[in-house]
Tab-separated table of C-alpha atoms in Angstrom:
chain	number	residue	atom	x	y	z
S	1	UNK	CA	27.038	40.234	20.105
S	2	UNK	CA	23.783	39.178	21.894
S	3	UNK	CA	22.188	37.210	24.130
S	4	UNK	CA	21.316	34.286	22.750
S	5	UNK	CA	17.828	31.647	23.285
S	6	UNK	CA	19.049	28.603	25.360
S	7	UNK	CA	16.333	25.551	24.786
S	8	UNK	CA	16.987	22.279	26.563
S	9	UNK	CA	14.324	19.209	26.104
S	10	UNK	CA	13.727	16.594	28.158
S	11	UNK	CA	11.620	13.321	28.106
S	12	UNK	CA	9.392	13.356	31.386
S	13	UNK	CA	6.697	10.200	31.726
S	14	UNK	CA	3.431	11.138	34.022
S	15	UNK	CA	2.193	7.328	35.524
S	16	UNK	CA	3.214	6.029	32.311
S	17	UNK	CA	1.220	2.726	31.090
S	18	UNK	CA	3.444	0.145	28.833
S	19	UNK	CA	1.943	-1.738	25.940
S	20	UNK	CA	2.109	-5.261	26.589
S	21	UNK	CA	1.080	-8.535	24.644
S	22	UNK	CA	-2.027	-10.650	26.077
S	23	UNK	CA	-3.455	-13.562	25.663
S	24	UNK	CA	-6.376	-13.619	24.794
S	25	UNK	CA	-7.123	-17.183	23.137
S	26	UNK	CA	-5.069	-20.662	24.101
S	27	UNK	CA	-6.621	-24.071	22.334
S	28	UNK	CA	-4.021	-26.494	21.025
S	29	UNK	CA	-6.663	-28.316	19.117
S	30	UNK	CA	-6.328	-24.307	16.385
S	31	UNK	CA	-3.183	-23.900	14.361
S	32	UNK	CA	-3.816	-20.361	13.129
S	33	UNK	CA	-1.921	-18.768	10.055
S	34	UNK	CA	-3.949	-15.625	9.523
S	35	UNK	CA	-5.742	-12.751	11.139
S	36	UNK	CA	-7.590	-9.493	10.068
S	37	UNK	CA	-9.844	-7.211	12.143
S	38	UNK	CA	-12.755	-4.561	10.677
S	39	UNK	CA	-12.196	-2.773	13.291
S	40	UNK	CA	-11.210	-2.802	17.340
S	41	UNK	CA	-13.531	-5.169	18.396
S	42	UNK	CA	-15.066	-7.272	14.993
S	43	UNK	CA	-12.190	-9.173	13.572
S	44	UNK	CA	-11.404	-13.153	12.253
S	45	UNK	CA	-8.874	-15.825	12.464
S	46	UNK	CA	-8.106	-18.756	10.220
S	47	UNK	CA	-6.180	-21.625	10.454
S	48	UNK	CA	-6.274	-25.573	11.386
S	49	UNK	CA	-8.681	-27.230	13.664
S	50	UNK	CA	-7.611	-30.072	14.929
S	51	UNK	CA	-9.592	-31.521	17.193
S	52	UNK	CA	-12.846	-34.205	16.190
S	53	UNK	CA	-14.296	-33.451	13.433
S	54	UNK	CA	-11.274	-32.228	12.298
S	55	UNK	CA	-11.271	-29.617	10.342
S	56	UNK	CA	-10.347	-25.873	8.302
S	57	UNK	CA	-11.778	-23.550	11.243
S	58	UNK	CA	-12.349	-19.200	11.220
S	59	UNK	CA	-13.498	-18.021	14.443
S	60	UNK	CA	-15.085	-14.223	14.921
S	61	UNK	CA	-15.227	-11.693	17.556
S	62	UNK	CA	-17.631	-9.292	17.605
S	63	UNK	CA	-15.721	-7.818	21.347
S	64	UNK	CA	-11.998	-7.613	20.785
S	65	UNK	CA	-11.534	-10.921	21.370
S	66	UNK	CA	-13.445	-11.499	25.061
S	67	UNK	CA	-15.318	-14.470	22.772
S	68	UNK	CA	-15.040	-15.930	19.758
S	69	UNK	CA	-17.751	-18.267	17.646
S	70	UNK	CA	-15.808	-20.851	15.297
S	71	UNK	CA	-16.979	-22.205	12.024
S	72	UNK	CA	-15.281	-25.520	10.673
S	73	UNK	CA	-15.128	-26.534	7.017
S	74	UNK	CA	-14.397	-30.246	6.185
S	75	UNK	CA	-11.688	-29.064	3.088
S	76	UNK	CA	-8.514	-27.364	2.770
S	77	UNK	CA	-6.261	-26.082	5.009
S	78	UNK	CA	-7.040	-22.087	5.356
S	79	UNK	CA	-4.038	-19.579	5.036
S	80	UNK	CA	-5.324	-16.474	4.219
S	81	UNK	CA	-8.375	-13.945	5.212
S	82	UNK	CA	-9.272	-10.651	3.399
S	83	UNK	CA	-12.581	-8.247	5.353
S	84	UNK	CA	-13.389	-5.102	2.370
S	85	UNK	CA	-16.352	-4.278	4.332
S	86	UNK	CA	-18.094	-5.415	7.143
S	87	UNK	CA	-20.894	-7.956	5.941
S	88	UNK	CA	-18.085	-9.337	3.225
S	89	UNK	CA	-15.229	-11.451	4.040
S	90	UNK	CA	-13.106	-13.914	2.213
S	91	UNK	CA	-10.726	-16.583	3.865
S	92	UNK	CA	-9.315	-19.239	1.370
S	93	UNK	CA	-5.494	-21.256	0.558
S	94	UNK	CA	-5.015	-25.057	-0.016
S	95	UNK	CA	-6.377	-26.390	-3.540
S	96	UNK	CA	-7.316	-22.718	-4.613
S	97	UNK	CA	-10.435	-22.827	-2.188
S	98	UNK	CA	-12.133	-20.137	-0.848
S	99	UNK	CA	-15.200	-19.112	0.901
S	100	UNK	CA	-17.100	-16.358	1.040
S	101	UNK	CA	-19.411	-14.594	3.666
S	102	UNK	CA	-21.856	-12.053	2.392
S	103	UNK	CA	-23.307	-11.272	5.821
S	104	UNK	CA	-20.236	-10.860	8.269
S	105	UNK	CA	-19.399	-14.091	8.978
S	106	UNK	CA	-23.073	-15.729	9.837
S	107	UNK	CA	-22.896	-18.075	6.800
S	108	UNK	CA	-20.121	-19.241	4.086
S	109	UNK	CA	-20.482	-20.408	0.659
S	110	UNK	CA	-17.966	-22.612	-0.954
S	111	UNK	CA	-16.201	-21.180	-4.480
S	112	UNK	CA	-14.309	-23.571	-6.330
S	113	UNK	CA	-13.596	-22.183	-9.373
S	114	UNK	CA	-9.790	-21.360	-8.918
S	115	UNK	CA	-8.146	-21.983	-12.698
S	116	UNK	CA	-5.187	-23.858	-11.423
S	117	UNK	CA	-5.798	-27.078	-10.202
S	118	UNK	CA	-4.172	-28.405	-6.667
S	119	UNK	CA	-2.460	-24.586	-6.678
S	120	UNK	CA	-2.619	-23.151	-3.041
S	121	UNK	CA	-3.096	-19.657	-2.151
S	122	UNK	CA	-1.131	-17.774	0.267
S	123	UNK	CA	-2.719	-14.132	1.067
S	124	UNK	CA	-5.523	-12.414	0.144
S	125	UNK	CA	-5.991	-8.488	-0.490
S	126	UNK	CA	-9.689	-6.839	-1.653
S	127	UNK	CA	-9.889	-3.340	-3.133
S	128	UNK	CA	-13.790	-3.668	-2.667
S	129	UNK	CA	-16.414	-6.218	-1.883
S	130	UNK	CA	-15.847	-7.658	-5.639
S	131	UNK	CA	-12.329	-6.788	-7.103
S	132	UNK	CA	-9.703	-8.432	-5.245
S	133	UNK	CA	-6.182	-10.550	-5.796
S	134	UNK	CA	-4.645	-13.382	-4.173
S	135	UNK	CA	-0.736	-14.860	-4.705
S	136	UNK	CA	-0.330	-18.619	-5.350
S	137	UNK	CA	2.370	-20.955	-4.153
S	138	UNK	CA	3.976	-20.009	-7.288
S	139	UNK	CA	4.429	-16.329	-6.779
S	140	UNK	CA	1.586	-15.321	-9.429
S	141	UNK	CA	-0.977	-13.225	-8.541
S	142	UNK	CA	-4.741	-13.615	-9.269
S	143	UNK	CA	-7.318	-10.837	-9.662
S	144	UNK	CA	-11.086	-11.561	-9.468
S	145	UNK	CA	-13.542	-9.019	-10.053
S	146	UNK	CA	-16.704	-10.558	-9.763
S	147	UNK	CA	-16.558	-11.631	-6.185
S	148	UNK	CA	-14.244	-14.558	-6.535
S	149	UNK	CA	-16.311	-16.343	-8.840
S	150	UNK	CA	-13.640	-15.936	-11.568
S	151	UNK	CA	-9.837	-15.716	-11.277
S	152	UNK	CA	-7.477	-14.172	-14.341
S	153	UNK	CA	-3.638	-14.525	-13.472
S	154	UNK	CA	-2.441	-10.747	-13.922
S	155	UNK	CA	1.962	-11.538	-13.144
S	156	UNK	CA	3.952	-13.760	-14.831
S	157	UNK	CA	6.857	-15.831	-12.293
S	158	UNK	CA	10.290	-17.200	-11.968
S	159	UNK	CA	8.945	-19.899	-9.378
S	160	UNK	CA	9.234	-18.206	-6.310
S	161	UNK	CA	7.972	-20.790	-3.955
S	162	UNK	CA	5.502	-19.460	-1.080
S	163	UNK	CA	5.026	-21.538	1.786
S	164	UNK	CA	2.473	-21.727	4.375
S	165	UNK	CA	1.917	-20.715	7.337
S	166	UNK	CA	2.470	-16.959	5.838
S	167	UNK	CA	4.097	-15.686	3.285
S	168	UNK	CA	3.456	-13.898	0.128
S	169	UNK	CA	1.821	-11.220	1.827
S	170	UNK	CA	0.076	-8.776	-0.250
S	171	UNK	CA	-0.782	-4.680	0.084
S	172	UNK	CA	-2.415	-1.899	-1.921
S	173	UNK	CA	-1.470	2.035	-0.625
S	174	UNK	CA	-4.267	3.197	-2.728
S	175	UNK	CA	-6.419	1.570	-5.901
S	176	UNK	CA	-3.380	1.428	-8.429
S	177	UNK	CA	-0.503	1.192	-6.196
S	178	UNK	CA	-0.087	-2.610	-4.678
S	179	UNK	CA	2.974	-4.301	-3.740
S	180	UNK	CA	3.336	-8.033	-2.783
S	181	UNK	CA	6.235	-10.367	-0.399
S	182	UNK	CA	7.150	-13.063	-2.929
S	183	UNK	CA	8.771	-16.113	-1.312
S	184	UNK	CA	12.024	-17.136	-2.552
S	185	UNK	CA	14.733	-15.673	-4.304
S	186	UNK	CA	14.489	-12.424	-2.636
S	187	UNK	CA	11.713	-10.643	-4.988
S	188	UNK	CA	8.949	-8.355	-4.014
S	189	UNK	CA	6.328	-7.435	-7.076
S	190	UNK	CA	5.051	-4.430	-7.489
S	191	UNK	CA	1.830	-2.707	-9.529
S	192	UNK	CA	1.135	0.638	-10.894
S	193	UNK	CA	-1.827	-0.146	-12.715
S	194	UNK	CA	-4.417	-1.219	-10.084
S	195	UNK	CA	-3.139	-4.755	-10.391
S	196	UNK	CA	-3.415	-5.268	-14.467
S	197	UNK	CA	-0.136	-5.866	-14.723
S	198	UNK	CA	3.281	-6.688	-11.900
S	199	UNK	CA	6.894	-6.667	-11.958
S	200	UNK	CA	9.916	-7.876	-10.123
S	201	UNK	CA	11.847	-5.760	-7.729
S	202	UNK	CA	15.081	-7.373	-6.249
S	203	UNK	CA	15.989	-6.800	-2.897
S	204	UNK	CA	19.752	-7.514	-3.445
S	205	UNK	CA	19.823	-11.196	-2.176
S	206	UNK	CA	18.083	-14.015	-4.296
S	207	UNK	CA	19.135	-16.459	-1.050
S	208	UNK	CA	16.671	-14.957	0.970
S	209	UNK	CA	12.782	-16.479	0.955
S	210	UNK	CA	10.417	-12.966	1.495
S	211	UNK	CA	7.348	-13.475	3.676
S	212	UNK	CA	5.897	-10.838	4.263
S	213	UNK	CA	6.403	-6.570	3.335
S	214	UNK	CA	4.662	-3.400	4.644
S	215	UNK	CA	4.579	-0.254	2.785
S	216	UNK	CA	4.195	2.836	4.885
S	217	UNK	CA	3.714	5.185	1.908
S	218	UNK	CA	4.225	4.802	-1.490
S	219	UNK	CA	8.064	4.985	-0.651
S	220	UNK	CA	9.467	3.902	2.620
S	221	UNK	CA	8.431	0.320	3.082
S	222	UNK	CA	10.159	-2.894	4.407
S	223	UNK	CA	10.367	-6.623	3.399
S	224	UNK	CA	11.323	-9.330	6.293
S	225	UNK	CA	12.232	-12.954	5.282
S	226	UNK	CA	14.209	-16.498	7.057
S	227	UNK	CA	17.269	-15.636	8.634
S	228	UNK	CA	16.205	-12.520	10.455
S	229	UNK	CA	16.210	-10.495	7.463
S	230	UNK	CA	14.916	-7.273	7.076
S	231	UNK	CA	15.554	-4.498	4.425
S	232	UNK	CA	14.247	-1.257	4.159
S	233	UNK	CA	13.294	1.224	0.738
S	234	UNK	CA	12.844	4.972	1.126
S	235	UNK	CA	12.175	5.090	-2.647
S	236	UNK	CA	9.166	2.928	-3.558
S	237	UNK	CA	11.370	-0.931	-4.124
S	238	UNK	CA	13.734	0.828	-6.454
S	239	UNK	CA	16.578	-0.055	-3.926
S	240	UNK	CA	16.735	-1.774	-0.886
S	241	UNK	CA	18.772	-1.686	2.486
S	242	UNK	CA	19.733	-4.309	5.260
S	243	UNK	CA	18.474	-2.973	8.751
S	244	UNK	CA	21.024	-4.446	10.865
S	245	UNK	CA	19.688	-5.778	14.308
S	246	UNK	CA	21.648	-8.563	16.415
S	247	UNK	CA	18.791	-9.654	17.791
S	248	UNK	CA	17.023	-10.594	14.399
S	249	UNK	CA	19.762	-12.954	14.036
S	250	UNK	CA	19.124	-16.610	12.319
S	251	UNK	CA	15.784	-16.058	13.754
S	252	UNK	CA	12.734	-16.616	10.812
S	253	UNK	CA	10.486	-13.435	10.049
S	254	UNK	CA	6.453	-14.171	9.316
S	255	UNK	CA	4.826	-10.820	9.425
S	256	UNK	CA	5.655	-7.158	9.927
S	257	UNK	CA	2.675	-3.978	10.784
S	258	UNK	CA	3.361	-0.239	11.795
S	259	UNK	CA	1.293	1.014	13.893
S	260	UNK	CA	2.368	5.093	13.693
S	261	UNK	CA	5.237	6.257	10.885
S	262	UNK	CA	7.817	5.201	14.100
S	263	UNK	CA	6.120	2.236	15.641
S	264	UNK	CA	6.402	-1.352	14.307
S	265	UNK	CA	5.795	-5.345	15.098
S	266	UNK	CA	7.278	-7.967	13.904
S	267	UNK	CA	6.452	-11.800	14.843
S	268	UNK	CA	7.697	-15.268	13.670
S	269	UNK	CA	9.835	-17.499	15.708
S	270	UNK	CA	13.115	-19.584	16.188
S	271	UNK	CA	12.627	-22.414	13.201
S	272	UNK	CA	10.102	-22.339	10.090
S	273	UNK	CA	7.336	-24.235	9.388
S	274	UNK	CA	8.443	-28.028	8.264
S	275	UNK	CA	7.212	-31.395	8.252
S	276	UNK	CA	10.240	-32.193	9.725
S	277	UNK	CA	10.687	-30.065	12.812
S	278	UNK	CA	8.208	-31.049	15.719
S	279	UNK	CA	6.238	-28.635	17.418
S	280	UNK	CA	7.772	-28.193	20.533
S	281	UNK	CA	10.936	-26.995	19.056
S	282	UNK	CA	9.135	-23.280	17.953
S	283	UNK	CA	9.561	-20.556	20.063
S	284	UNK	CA	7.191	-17.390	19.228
S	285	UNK	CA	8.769	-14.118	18.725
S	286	UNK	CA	7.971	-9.990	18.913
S	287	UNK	CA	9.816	-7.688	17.795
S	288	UNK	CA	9.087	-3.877	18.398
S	289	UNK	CA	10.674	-0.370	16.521
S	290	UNK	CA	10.337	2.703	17.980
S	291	UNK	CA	12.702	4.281	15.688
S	292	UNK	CA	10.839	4.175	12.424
S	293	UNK	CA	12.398	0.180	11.366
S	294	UNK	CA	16.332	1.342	11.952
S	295	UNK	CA	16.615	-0.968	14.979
S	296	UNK	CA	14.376	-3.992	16.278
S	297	UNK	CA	14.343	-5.235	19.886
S	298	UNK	CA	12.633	-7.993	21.837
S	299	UNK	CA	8.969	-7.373	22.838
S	300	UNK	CA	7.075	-8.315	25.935
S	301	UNK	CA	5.271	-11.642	24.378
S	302	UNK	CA	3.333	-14.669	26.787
S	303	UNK	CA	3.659	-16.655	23.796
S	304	UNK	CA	6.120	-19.582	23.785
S	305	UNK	CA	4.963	-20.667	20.096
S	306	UNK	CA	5.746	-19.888	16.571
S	307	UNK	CA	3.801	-16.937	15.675
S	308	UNK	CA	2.285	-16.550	12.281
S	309	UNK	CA	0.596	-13.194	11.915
S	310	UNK	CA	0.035	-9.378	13.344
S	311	UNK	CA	-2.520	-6.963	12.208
S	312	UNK	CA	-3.285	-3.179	13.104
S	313	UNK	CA	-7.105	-2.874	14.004
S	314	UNK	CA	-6.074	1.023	14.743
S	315	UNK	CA	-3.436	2.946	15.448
S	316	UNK	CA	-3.278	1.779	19.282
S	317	UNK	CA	-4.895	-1.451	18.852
S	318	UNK	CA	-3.381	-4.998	17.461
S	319	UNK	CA	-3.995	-8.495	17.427
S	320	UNK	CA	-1.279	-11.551	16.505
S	321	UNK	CA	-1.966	-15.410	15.974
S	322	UNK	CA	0.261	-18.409	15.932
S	323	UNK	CA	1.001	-21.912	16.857
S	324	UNK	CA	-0.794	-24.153	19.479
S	325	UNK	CA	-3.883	-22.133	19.254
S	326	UNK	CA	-2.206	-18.620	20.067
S	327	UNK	CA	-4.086	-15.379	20.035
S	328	UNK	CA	-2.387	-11.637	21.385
S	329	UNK	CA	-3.819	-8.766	21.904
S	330	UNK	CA	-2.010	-5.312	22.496
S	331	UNK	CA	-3.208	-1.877	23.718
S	332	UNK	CA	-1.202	1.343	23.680
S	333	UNK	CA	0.555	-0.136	20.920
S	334	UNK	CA	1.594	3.279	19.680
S	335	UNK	CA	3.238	4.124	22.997
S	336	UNK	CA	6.608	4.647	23.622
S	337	UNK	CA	7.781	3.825	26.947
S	338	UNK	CA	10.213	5.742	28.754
S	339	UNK	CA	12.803	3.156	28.117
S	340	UNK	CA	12.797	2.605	24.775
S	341	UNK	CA	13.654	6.035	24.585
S	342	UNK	CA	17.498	7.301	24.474
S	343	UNK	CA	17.261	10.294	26.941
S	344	UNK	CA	20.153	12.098	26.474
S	345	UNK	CA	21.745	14.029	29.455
S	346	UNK	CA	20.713	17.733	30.153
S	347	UNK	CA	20.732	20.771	32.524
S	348	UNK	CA	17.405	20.401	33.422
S	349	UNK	CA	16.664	17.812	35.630
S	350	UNK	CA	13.150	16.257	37.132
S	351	UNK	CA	12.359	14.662	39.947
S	352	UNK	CA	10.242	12.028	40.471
S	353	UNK	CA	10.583	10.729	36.603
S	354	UNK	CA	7.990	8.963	36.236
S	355	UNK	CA	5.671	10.026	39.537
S	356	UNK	CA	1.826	10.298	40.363
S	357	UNK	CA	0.270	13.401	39.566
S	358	UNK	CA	-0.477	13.975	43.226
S	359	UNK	CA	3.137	14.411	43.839
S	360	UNK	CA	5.199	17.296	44.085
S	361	UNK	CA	7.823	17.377	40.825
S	362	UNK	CA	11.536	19.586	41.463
S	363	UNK	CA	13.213	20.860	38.391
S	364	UNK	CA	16.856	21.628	39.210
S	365	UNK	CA	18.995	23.489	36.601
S	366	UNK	CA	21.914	25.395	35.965
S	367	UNK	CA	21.606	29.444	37.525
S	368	UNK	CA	18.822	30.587	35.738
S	369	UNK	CA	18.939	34.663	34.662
S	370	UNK	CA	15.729	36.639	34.444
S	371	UNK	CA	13.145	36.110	31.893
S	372	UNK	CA	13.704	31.998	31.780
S	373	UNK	CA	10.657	29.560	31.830
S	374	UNK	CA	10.222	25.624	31.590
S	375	UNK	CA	7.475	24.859	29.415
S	376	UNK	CA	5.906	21.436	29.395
S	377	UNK	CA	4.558	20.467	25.846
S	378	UNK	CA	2.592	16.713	24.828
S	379	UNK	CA	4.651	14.819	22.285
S	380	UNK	CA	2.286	16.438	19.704
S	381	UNK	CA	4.256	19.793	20.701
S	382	UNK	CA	0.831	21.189	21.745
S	383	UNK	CA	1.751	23.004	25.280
S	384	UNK	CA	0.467	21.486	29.019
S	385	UNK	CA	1.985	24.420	31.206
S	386	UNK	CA	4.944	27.132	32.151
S	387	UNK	CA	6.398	28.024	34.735
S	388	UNK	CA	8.499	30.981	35.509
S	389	UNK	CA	11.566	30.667	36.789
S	390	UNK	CA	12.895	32.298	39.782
S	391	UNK	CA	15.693	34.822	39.532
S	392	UNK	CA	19.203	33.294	40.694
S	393	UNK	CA	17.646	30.032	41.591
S	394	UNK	CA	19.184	26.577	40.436
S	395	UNK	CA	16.066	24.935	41.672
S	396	UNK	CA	11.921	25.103	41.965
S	397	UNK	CA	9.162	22.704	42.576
S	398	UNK	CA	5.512	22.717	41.548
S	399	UNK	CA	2.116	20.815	41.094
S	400	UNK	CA	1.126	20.398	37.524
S	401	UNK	CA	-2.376	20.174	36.092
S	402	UNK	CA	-4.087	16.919	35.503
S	403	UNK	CA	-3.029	15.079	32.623
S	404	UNK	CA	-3.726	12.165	30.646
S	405	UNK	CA	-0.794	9.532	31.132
S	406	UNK	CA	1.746	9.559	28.936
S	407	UNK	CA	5.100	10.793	27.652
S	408	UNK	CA	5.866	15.010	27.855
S	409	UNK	CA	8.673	17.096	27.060
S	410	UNK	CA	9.832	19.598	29.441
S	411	UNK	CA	12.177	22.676	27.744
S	412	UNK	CA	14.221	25.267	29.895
S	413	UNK	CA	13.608	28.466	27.563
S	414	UNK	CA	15.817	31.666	28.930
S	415	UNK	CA	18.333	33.703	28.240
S	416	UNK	CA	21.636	33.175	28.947
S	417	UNK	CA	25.096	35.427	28.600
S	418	UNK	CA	27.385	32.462	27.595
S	419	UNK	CA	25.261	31.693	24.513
S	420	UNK	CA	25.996	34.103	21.943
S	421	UNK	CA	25.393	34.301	18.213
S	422	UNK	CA	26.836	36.664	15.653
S	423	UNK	CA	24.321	39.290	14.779
């Protein structure tokens, strides 16, 4: 028998800041259904204007949203937006009209050459500033690749039925690998070949309309849909499984991003889109993972109005549009505050948790034996600081080095007599 190495972890938070949702933007005269950013700070919305003339409106940021210049089009209602590089953007949807903008936004031309008459287009999704694909109201997709001056359908369709204000959504992991949401009957379509050709992949529930999907490699992925459904692959859409979380219930599901490989947002709202349900009766809706996608809870959200859409400018910064005019904007997305964290009980103790770094911090723990340390590491594992331990003490306090805010781990690392392992 021997002595065996004893390590205990605990979560510790130093002046810990929590992501929240802002507003940023608030006209009732915008209905917005989509939104994509470049980057941070450069980034566009589309959607309804309302107000005199009315109108199909995309505004544009060039400051994360601190201002915004709007350009209104006199034709059909836009749904989708696509950016492949930063002078070339696409927004487009009702009557298979889109418009490009070869110089980042500054001026639009009209294309009107979609092959379907009266067909509306839900999402679109550019590889480059020429080849790209959109998905019709149908549930086919289109591939251009000659700027959207020509359209060839590339996926055949058992009418699927996408509705505005989102759904349909469509994402490429890499030049051949694309996957698309499909609207009803609980598909998802899927391409190996770069988009030349697409096929069905059932979730397990043909009841269920799909809006939206995000793919966080070429396996592990998840689709969200009406009725607070969510299902998850870990095998690239060959089979698919219900996430369970009570407070997805009945509730309608527009749009889903990670942030990190743990970190996701979902937004939509209590009630779908219908000409038959007044405004008033939407309620907007975050939800937040921290787990990966197992469980979904309730996010901080100002908004009070069906939400439509979420993009990732980064990994820390994110942006989500919606009813009445709506724009969010969240920082420290990727964080994880302390309470969204299950801390399970341990020896080691800290005290203040959280506290200013000009504070002193006690560590209590069981009777420590020679040769024991705590050792403070960033959640990257990456170590802060150690700190012996004294001899037959149960307690010891200290000052630790400035540190940028943010969650730690603190370890007890000793020996101790009643841990053994067989040599």
């Amino acid at each position: 028998m021997k002595r065996g190495l004893v390590v205990v972890s605990f979560l510790i938070c130093f002046q810990c800041t929590q992501a929240q949702w802002i507003e940023i933007f608030n006209d009732t005269n915008f209905e917005f259904t989509d939104v994509k950013f470049l980057n941070n700070d450069t980034g566009f919305v589309v959607g309804d204007y309302l107000g005199a003339p009315y109108g199909r409106a995309v505004l544009r940021t060039h400051n994360g949203g601190i201002s915004w210049d709007t350009t209104v089009f006199d034709n059909a209602l836009l749904m989708g937006l696509a950016i492949p590089s930063s002078n070339y953007i696409y927004v487009g949807g009702q009557d298979g009209l889109i418009y490009k903008s070869s110089d980042g936004g500054g001026n639009w031309n009209e294309i009107n050459t979609f092959p379907i008459g009266n067909d509306d287009c839900m999402d679109y999704y550019f590889l480059n500033n020429d080849t790209g694909f959109t998905i019709d109201r149908m549930g086919y997709v289109f591939r251009t690749v000659n700027g959207a001056l020509n359209w060839t359908q590339v996926s055949t369709s058992t009418m699927e039925q996408n509705d505005f204000p989102n759904s349909g959504k469509i994402q490429f992991l890499n030049d051949t690998l694309g996957f698309a949401a499909n609207g009803n009957k609980g598909h998802v379509i899927k391409t190996n070949d770069g988009g030349n050709t697409w096929y069905n992949i059932d979730i397990g529930d043909t009841n269920i309309k799909v809006n939206s999907i995000y793919m966080l490699n070429k396996d592990t992925g998840y689709v969200i849909g009406e009725k607070g459904r969510v299902a998850q692959t870990v095998n690239g859409g060959l089979s698919w499984n219900n996430v369970a979380s009570p407070s997805l219930a009945a509730k309608d599901l527009l749009d889903i991003v990670f942030f990190t490989d743990s970190i996701g947002y979902i937004v939509g709202g209590k009630g779908f889109w219908s000409y038959n349900v007044p405004q008033e009766s939407f309620h907007g809706l975050i939800y937040k993972t921290v787990d990966g996608g197992n469980t979904w809870n309730i996010d901080d959200s100002v908004c009070c109005t069906q939400l439509t859409a979420i993009y990732a400018a980064s990994d820390s910064v994110g942006y989500a549009t919606g009813w009445n005019g709506k724009i969010l904007k969240i920082i420290n997305a990727n964080s994880v505050n302390v309470s969204e964290v299950e801390i399970k009980q341990s020896p080691l103790k800290i005290f203040p948790n959280p506290f200013s770094f000009r504070s002193i911090i006690t560590f209590t723990y069981p009777s420590a034996s020679s040769h024991t340390e705590i050792i403070i590491n960033d959640v990257n594992g990456r170590e802060v600081v150690r700190y012996e331990v004294p001899s037959n003490s149960n307690r010891m306090q200290a000052h630790l080095p400035v540190m940028a805010s943010g969650v730690y781990v603190a370890r007890l690392v000793g020996e101790n007599a009643s841990a053994r392992s067989e040599e």
